[in-house]
C-alpha positions as a Markdown table, in Angstrom:
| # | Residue | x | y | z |
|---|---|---|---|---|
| 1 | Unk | 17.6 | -55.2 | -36.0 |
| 2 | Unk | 21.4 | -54.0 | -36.1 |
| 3 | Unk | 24.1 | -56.1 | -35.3 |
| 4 | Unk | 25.3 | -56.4 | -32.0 |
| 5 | Unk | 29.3 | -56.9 | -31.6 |
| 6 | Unk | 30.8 | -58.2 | -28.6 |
| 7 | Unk | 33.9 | -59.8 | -27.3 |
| 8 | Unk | 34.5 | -63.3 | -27.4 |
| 9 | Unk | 37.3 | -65.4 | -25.6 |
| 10 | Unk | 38.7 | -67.7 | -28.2 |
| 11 | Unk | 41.4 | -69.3 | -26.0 |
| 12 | Unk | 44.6 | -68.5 | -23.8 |
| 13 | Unk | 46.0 | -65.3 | -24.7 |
| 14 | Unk | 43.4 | -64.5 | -27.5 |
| 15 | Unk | 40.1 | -62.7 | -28.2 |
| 16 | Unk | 38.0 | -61.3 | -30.8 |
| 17 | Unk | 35.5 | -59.0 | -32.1 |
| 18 | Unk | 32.3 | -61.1 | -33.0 |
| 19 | Unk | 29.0 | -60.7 | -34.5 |
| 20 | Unk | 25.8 | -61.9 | -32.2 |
| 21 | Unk | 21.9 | -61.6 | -32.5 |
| 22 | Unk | 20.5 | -58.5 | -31.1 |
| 23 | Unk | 19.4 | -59.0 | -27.0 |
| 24 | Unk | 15.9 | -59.8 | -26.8 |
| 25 | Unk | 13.5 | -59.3 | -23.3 |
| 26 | Unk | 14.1 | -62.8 | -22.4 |
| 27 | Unk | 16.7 | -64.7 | -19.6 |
| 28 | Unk | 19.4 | -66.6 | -20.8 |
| 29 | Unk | 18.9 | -70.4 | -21.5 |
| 30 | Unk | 20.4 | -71.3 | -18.5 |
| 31 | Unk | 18.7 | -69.6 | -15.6 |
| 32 | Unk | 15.6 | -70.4 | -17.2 |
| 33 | Unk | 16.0 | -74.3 | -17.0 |
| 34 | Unk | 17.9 | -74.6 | -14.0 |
| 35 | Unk | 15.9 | -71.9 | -12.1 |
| 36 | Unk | 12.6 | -72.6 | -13.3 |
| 37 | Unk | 11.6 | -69.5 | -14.3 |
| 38 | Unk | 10.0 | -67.8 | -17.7 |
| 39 | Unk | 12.1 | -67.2 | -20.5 |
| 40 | Unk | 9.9 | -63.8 | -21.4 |
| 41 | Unk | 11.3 | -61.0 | -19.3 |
| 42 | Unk | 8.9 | -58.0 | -19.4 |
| 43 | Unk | 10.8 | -56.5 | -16.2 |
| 44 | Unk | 14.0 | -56.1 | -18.7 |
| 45 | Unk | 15.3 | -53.3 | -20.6 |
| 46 | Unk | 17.9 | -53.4 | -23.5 |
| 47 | Unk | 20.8 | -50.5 | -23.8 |
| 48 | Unk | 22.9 | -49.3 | -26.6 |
| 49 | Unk | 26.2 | -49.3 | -24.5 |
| 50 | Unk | 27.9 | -46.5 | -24.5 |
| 51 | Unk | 31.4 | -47.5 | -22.4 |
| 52 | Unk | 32.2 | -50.7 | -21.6 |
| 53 | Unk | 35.4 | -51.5 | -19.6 |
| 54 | Unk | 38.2 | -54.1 | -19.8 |
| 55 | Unk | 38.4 | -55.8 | -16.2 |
| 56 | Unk | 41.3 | -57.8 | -14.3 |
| 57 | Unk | 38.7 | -60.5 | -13.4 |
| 58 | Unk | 38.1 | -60.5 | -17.0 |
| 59 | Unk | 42.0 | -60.8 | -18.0 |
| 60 | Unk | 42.0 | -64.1 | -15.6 |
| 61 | Unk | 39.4 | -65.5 | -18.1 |
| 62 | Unk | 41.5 | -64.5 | -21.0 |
| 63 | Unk | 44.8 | -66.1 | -19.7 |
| 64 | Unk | 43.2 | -69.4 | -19.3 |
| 65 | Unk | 43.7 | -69.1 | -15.8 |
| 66 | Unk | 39.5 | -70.0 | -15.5 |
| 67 | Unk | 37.3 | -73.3 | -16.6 |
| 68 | Unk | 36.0 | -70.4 | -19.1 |
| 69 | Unk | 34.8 | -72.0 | -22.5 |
| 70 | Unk | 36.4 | -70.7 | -25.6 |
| 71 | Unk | 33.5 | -68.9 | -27.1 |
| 72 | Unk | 33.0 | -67.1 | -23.6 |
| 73 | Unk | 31.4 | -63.7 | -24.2 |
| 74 | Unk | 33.5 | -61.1 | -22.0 |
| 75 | Unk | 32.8 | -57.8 | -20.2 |
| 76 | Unk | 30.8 | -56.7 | -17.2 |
| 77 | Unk | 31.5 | -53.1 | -16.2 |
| 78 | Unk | 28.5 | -51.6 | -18.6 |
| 79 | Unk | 26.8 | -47.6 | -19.1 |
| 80 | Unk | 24.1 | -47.4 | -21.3 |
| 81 | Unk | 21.5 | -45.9 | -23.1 |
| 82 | Unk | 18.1 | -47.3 | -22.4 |
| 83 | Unk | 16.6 | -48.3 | -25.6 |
| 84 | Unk | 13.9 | -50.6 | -24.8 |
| 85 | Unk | 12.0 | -51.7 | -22.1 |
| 86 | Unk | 9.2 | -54.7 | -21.1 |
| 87 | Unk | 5.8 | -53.9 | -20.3 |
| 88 | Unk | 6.6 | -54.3 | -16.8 |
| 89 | Unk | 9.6 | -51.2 | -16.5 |
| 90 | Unk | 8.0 | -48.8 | -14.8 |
| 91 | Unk | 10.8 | -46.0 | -13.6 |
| 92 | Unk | 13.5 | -46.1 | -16.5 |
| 93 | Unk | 12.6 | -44.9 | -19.6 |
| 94 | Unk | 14.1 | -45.0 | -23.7 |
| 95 | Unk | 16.9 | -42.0 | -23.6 |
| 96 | Unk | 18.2 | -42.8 | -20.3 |
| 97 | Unk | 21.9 | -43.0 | -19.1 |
| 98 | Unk | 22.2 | -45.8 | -17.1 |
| 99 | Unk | 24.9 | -47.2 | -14.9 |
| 100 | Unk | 24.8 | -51.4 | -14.6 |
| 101 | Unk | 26.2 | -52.9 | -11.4 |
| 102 | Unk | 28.0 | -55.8 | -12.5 |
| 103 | Unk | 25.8 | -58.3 | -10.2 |
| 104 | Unk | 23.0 | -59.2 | -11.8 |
| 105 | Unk | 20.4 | -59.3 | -9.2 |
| 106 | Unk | 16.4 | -60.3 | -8.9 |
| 107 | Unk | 15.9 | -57.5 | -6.0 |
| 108 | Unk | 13.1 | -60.1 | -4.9 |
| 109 | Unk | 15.2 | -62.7 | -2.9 |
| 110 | Unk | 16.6 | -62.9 | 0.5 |
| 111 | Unk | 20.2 | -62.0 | -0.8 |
| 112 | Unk | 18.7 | -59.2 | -2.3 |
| 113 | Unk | 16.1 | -57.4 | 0.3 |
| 114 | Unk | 19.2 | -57.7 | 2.6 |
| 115 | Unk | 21.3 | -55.5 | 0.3 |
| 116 | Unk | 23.7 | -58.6 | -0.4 |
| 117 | Unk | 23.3 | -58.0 | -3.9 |
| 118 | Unk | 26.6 | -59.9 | -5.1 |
| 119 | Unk | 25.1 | -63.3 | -4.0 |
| 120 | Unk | 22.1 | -62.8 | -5.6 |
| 121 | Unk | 19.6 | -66.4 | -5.5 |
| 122 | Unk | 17.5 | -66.0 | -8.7 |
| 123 | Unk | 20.2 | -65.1 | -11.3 |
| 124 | Unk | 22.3 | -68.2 | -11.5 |
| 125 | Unk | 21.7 | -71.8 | -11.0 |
| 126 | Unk | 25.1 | -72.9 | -10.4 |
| 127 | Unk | 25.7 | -70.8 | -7.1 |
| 128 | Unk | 24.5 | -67.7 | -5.6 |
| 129 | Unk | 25.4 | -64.6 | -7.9 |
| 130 | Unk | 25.7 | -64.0 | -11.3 |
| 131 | Unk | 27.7 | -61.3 | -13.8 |
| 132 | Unk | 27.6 | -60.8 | -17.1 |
| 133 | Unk | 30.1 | -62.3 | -19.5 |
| 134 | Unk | 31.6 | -64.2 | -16.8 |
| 135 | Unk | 32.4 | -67.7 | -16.4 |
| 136 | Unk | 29.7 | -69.8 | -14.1 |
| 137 | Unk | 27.8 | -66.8 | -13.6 |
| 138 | Unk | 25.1 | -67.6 | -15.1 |
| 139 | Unk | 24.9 | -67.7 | -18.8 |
| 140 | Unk | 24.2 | -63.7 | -19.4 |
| 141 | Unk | 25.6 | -62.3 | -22.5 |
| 142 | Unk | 28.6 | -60.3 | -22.0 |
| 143 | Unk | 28.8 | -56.2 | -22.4 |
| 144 | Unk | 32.2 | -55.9 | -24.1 |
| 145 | Unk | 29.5 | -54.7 | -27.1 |
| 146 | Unk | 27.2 | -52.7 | -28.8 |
| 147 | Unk | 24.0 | -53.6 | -27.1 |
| 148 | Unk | 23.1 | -55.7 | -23.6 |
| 149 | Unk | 20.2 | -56.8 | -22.2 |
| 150 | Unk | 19.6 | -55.8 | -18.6 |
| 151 | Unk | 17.2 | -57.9 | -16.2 |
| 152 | Unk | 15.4 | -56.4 | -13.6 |
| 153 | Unk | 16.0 | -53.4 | -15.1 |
| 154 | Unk | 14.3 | -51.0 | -12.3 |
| 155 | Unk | 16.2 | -52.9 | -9.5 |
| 156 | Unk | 19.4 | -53.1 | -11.2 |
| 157 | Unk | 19.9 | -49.9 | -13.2 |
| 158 | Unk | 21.3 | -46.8 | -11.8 |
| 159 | Unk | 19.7 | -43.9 | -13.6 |
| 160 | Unk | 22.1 | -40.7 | -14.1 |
| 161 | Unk | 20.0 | -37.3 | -13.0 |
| 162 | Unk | 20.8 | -35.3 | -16.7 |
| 163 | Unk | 21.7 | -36.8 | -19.6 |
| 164 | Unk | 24.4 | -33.8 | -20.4 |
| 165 | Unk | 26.1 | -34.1 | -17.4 |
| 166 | Unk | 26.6 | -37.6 | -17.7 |
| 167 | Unk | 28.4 | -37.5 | -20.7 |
| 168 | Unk | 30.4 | -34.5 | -19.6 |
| 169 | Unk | 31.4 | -37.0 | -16.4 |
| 170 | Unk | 31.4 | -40.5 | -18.9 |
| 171 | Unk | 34.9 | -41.7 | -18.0 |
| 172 | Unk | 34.2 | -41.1 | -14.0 |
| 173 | Unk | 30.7 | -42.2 | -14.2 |
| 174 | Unk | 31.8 | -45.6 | -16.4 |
| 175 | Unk | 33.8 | -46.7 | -13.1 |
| 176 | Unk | 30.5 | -47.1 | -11.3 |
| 177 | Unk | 30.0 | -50.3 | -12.8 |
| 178 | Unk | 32.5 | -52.0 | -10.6 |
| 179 | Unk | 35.4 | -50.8 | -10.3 |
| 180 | Unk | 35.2 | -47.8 | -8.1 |
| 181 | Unk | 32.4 | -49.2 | -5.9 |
| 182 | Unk | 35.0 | -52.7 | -5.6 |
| 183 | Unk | 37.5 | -50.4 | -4.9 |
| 184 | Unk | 35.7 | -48.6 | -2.6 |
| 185 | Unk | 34.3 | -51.5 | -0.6 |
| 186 | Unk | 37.9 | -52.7 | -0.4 |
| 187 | Unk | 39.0 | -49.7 | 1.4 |
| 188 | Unk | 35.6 | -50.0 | 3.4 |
| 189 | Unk | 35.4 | -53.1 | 4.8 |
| 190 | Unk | 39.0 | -52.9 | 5.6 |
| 191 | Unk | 38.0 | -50.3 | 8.3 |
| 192 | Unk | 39.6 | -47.5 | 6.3 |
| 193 | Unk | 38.4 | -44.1 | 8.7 |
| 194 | Unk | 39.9 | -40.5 | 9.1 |
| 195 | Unk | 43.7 | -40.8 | 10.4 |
| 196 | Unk | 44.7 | -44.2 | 8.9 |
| 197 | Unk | 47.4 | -45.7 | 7.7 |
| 198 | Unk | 46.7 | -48.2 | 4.5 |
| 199 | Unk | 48.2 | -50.8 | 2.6 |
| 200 | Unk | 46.9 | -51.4 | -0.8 |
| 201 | Unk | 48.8 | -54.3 | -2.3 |
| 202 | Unk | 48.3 | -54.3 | -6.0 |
| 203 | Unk | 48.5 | -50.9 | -8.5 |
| 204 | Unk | 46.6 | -52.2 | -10.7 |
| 205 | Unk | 42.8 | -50.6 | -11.6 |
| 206 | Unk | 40.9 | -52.2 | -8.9 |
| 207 | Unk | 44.1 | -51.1 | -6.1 |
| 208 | Unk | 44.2 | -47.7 | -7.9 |
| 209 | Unk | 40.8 | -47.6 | -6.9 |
| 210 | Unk | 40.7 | -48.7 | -3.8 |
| 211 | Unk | 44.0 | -46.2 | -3.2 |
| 212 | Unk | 41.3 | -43.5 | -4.3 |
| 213 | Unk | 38.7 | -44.4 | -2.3 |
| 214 | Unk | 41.4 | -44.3 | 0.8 |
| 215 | Unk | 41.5 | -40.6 | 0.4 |
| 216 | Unk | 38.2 | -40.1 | 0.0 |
| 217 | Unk | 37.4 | -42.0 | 2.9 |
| 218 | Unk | 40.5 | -40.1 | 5.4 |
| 219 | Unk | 43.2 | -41.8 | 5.4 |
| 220 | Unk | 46.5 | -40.0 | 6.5 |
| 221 | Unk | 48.6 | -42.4 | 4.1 |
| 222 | Unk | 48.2 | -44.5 | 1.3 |
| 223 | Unk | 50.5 | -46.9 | 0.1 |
| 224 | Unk | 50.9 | -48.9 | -2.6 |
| 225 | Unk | 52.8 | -52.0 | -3.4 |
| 226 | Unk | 53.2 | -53.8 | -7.2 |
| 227 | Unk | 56.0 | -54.7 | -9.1 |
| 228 | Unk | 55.6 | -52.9 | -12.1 |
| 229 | Unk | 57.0 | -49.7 | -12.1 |
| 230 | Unk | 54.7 | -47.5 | -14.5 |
| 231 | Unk | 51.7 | -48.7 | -12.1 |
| 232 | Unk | 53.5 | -47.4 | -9.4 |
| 233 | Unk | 54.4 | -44.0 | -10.8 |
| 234 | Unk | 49.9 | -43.8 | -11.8 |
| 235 | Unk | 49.6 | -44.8 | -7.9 |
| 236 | Unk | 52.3 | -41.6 | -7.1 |
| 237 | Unk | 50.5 | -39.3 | -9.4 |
| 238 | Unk | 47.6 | -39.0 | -7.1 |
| 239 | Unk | 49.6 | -38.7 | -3.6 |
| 240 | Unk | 49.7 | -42.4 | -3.0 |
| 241 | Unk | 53.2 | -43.6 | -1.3 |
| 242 | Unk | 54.8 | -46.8 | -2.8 |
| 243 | Unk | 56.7 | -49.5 | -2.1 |
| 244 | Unk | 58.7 | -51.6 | -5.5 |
| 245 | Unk | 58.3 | -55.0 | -4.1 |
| 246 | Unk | 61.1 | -56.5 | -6.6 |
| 247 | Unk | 63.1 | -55.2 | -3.9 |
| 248 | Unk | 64.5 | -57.6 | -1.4 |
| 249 | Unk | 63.7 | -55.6 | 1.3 |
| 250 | Unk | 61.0 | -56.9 | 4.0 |
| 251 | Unk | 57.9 | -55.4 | 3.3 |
| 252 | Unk | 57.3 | -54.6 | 7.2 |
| 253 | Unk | 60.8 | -52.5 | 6.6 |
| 254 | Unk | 59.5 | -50.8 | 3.4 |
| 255 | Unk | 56.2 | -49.9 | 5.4 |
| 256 | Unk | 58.3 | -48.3 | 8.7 |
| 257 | Unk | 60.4 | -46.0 | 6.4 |
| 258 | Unk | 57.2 | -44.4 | 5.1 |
| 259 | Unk | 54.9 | -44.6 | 8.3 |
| 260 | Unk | 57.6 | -44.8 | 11.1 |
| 261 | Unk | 56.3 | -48.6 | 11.8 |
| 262 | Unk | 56.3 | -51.3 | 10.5 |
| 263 | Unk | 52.5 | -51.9 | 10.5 |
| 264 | Unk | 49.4 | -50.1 | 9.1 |
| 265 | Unk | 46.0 | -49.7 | 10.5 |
| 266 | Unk | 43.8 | -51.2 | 7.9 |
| 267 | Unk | 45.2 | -53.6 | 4.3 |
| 268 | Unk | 43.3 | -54.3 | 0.9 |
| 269 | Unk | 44.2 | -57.1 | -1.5 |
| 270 | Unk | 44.1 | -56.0 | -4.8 |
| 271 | Unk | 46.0 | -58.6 | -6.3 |
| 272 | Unk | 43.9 | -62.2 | -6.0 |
| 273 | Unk | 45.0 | -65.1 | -7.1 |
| 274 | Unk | 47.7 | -64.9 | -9.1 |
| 275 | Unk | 50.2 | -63.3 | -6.9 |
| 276 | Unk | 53.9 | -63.6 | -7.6 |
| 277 | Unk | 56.4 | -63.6 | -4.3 |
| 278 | Unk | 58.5 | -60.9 | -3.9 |
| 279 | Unk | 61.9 | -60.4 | -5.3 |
| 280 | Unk | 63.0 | -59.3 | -9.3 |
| 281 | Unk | 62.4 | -63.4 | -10.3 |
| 282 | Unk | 59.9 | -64.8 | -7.5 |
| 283 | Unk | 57.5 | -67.1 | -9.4 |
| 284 | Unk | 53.4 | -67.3 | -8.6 |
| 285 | Unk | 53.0 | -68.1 | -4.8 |
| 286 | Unk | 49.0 | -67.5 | -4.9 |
| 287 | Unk | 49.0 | -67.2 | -0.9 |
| 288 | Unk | 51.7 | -64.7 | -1.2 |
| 289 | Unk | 49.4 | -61.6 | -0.3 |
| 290 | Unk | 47.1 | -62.6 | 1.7 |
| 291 | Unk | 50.1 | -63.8 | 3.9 |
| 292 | Unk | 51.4 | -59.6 | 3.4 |
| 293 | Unk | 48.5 | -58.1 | 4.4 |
| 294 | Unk | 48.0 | -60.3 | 7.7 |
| 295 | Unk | 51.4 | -59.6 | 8.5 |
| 296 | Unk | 51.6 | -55.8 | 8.4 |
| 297 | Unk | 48.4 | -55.0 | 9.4 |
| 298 | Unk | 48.2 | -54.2 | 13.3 |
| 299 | Unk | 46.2 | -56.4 | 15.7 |
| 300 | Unk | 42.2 | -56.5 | 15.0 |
| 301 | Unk | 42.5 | -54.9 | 12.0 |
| 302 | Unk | 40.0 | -55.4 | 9.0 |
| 303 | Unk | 41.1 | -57.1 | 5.8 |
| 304 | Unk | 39.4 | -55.9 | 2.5 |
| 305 | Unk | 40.2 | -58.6 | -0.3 |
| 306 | Unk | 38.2 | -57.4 | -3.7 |
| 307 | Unk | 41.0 | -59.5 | -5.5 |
| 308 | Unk | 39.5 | -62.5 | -6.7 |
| 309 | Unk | 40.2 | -65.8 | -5.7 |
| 310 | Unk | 38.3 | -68.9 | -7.7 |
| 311 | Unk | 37.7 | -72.8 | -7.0 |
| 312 | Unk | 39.1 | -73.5 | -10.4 |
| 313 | Unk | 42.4 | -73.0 | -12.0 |
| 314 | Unk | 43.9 | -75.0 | -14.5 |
| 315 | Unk | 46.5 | -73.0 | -14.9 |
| 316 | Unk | 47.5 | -73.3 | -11.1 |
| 317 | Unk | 51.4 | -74.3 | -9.6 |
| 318 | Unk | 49.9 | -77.3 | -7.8 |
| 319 | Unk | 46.8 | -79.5 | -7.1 |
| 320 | Unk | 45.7 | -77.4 | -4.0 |
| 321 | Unk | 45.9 | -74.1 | -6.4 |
| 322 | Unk | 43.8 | -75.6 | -8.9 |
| 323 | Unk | 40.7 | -76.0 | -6.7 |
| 324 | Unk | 41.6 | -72.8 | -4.5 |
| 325 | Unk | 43.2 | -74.1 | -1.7 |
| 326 | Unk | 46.1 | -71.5 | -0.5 |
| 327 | Unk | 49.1 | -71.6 | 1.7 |
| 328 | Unk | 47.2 | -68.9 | 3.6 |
| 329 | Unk | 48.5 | -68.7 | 7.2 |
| 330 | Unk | 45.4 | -68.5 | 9.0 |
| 331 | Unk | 47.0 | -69.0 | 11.9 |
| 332 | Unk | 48.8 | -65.5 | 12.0 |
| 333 | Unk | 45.1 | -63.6 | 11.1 |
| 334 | Unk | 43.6 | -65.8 | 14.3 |
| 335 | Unk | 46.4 | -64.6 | 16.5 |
| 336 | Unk | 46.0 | -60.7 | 15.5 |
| 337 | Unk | 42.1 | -61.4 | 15.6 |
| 338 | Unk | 41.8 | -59.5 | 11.9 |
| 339 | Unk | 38.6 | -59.7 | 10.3 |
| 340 | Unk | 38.5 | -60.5 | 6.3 |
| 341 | Unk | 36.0 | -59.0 | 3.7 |
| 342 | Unk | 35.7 | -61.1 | 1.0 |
| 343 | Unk | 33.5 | -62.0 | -2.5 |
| 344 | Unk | 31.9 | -59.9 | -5.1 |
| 345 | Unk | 31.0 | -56.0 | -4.1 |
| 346 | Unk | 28.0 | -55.3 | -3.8 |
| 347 | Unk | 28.0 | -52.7 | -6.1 |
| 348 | Unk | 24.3 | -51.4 | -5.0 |
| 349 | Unk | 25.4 | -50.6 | -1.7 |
| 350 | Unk | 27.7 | -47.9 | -2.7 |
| 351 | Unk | 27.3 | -46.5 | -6.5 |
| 352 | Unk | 24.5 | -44.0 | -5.7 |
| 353 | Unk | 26.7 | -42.5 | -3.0 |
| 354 | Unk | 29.7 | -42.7 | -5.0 |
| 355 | Unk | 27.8 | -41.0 | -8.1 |
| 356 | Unk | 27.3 | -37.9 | -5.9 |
| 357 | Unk | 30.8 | -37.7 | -5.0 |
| 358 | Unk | 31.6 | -37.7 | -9.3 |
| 359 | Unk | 28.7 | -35.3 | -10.0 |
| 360 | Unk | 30.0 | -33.0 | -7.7 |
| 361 | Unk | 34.0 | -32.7 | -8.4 |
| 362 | Unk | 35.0 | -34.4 | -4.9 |
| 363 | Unk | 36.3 | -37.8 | -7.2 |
| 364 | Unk | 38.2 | -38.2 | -9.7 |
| 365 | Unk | 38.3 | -41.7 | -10.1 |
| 366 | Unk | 39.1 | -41.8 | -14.5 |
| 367 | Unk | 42.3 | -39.6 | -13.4 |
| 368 | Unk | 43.4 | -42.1 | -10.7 |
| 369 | Unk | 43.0 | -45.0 | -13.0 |
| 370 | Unk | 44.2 | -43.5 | -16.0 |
| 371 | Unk | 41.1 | -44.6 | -18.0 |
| 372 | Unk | 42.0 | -44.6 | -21.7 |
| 373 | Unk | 39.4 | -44.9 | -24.2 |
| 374 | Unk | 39.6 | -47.3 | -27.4 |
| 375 | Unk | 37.0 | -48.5 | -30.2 |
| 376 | Unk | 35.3 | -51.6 | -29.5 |
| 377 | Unk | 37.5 | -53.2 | -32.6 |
| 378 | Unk | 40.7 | -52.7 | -30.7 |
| 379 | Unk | 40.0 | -54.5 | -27.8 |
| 380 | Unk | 42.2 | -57.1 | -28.6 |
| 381 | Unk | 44.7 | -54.9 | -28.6 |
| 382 | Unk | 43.7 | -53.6 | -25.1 |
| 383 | Unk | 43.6 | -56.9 | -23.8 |
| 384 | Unk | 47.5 | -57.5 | -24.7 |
| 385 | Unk | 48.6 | -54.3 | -23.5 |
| 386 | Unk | 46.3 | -54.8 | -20.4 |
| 387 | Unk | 48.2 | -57.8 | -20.0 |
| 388 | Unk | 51.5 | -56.6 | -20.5 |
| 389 | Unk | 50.5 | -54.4 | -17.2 |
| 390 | Unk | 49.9 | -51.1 | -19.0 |
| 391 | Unk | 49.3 | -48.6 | -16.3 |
| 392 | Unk | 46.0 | -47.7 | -17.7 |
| 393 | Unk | 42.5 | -48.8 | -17.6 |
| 394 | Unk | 41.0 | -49.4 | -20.8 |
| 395 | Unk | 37.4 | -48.1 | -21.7 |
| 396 | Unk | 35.5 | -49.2 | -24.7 |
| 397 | Unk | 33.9 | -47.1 | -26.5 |
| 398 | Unk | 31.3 | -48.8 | -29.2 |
| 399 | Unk | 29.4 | -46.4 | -30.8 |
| 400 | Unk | 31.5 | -43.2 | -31.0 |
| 401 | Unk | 29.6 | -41.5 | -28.0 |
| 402 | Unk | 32.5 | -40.7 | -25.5 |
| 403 | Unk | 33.1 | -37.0 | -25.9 |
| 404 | Unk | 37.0 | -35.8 | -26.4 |
């Protein structure tokens, strides 16, 4: 078999490029004991990947900001080739291009036949849900690499219509795997319709995203807010409006000069736990946007809130932060009677649509995120320059197949 490379987190601030064994049809060790099920998996397929993307939730892991293990395989935003199947694949075939949602999910369970695909029962014994390369999420093998093995594979896999197209469309379609459809379900579930007026807070590639996905959903204005001012510029150079918050200023201020108000009609976090306050020096105040986004978003409106928040942070401010207990003022979302969105996307629900709208020129989702493509060898390098909150979202490229 050929050697399969992948990511590996080897502590705070540090990864590298490993050799593994080549997948095999079977579940990981630990679903398999603490789920009860057979290790053989005829309904899987294996892919040689052929773009792979560097994630924020990922970054978390590799800050130490996580109970991630050193020796954590990494990466969960996977398109593949289909290069083997089990016995019991019957409608993907060897030679197809294949988009993986980043939940893993059985497509048998409750969860599951009720579309909730992020909170999948079968896939993880810990808690409902599982990812791949992710910490707690079930023990799956991480697809920062050459070659992945996909469960469920006709449930889960997203089969592109022509093979030529799809690598014409690569760096669009390799957004499917979560970030667009995250970004998406942000702007979504925070009521985002013809006519509105959003607040994105975050300009990184999951608010970029969701900024995107504003647009293509109606809104009349989109702004942006992040504290890094070469994300901000990506945010301008698709029509988003932004707001610098090192600045002093109230937000509710920097919102009314752009919309006349100092309100908007529907707010995404972007951000998640490791929010800084605003201000040039303001430290980490976790709480900090989910406070914002209560406070200028009008009465009953909807909260999206794709940023992810966990129950364990060592690297936290305080006691409360470590096990994910926020300063949130709930109080202030009971008065305005908002509605929150929170969890994993369920990417299912949306990447077939979203697909449609790439195949057909209306997105142009790799040009809103600045997707920049690197060797699978420099991903370390991607990582730190992720890190240092390069304006750009990094797509691996393993086996030479993205076309310039």
């Amino acid at each position: 078999m050929p050697d399969n490379h992948v990511v590996v987190y080897k502590g705070p601030g540090e990864v590298s490029v490993e050799s593994i064994d080549y997948p095999k049809l079977e579940l990981p060790h630990d679903v398999v004991e603490g789920l009860g099920l057979p290790q053989k998996a005829p309904h899987a397929a294996i892919l040689k990947i052929v773009t792979t993307n560097i994630c924020g939730s990922d970054q978390h892991m590799v800050r130490g900001r996580t109970t991630a293990p050193v020796g954590q395989t990494l990466g969960h935003e996977i398109t593949g080739e289909v290069v083997e199947t089990g016995d019991d694949v019957l409608f993907v075939k060897e030679g197809d291009i294949c988009s993986v949602p980043f939940n893993i999910a059985c497509g048998r369970c409750r969860m599951c036949n009720e579309g909730k695909t992020g909170i999948c029962l079968n896939v993880n014994p810990a808690r409902p849900g599982a990812a791949y390369g992710y910490v707690d999420m079930g023990g799956w093998i991480g697809g920062q690499a050459e070659y992945v093995m996909v469960p469920y594979a006709d449930f889960n896999l997203l089969k592109f219509p022509d093979r030529d197209q799809a690598l014409e469309k690569i760096l669009d379609l390799t957004m499917l795997s979560d970030i667009f459809p995250t970004g998406y379900h942000g702007a979504f579930t925070a009521g985002v319709t013809t006519g509105s007026t959003v607040y994105v807070a975050g300009a990184g590639p999951v608010g970029l995203a969701a900024a995107h996905a504003a647009q293509l959903l109606g809104a009349s204005v989109v702004i942006v807010g992040d504290m890094i001012p070469e994300r901000l510029e990506q945010a301008r150079s698709f029509g988003c409006e932004t707001v610098d918050l090192r600045e002093d200023a109230e937000l509710t201020d920097m919102i009314e000069q752009i919309t006349g108000e100092p309100e908007v009609d529907a707010a995404v976090d972007a951000v998640g736990f490791e929010a800084r306050g605003h201000g040039r020096d303001a430290g980490e105040q976790p709480a900090t946007v989910l406070n914002d986004i209560m406070t200028i978003a009008r009465a009953g409106a909807s909260l999206g809130i794709p940023g992810l928040y966990v129950t364990g942070d060592p690297g936290a401010k305080d006691e409360n932060a470590k096990i994910g207990q926020l300063g949130v003022r709930i109080g202030l979302g009971w008065a305005k009677s908002h509605s929150f969105t929170t969890g994993q996307c369920p990417v299912k629900r949306y990447n077939r649509l979203l697909m449609n709208m790439i195949l057909n020129g209306r997105a142009q989702i790799a040009k809103a995120v600045n997707a920049t493509v690197i060797p699978l060898n420099e991903a370390p390098q991607g990582y730190q320059d992720f890190d240092r909150g390069a304006a750009r979202k990094f797509v691996l490229d393993p086996h030479g197949m993205v076309r310039a």
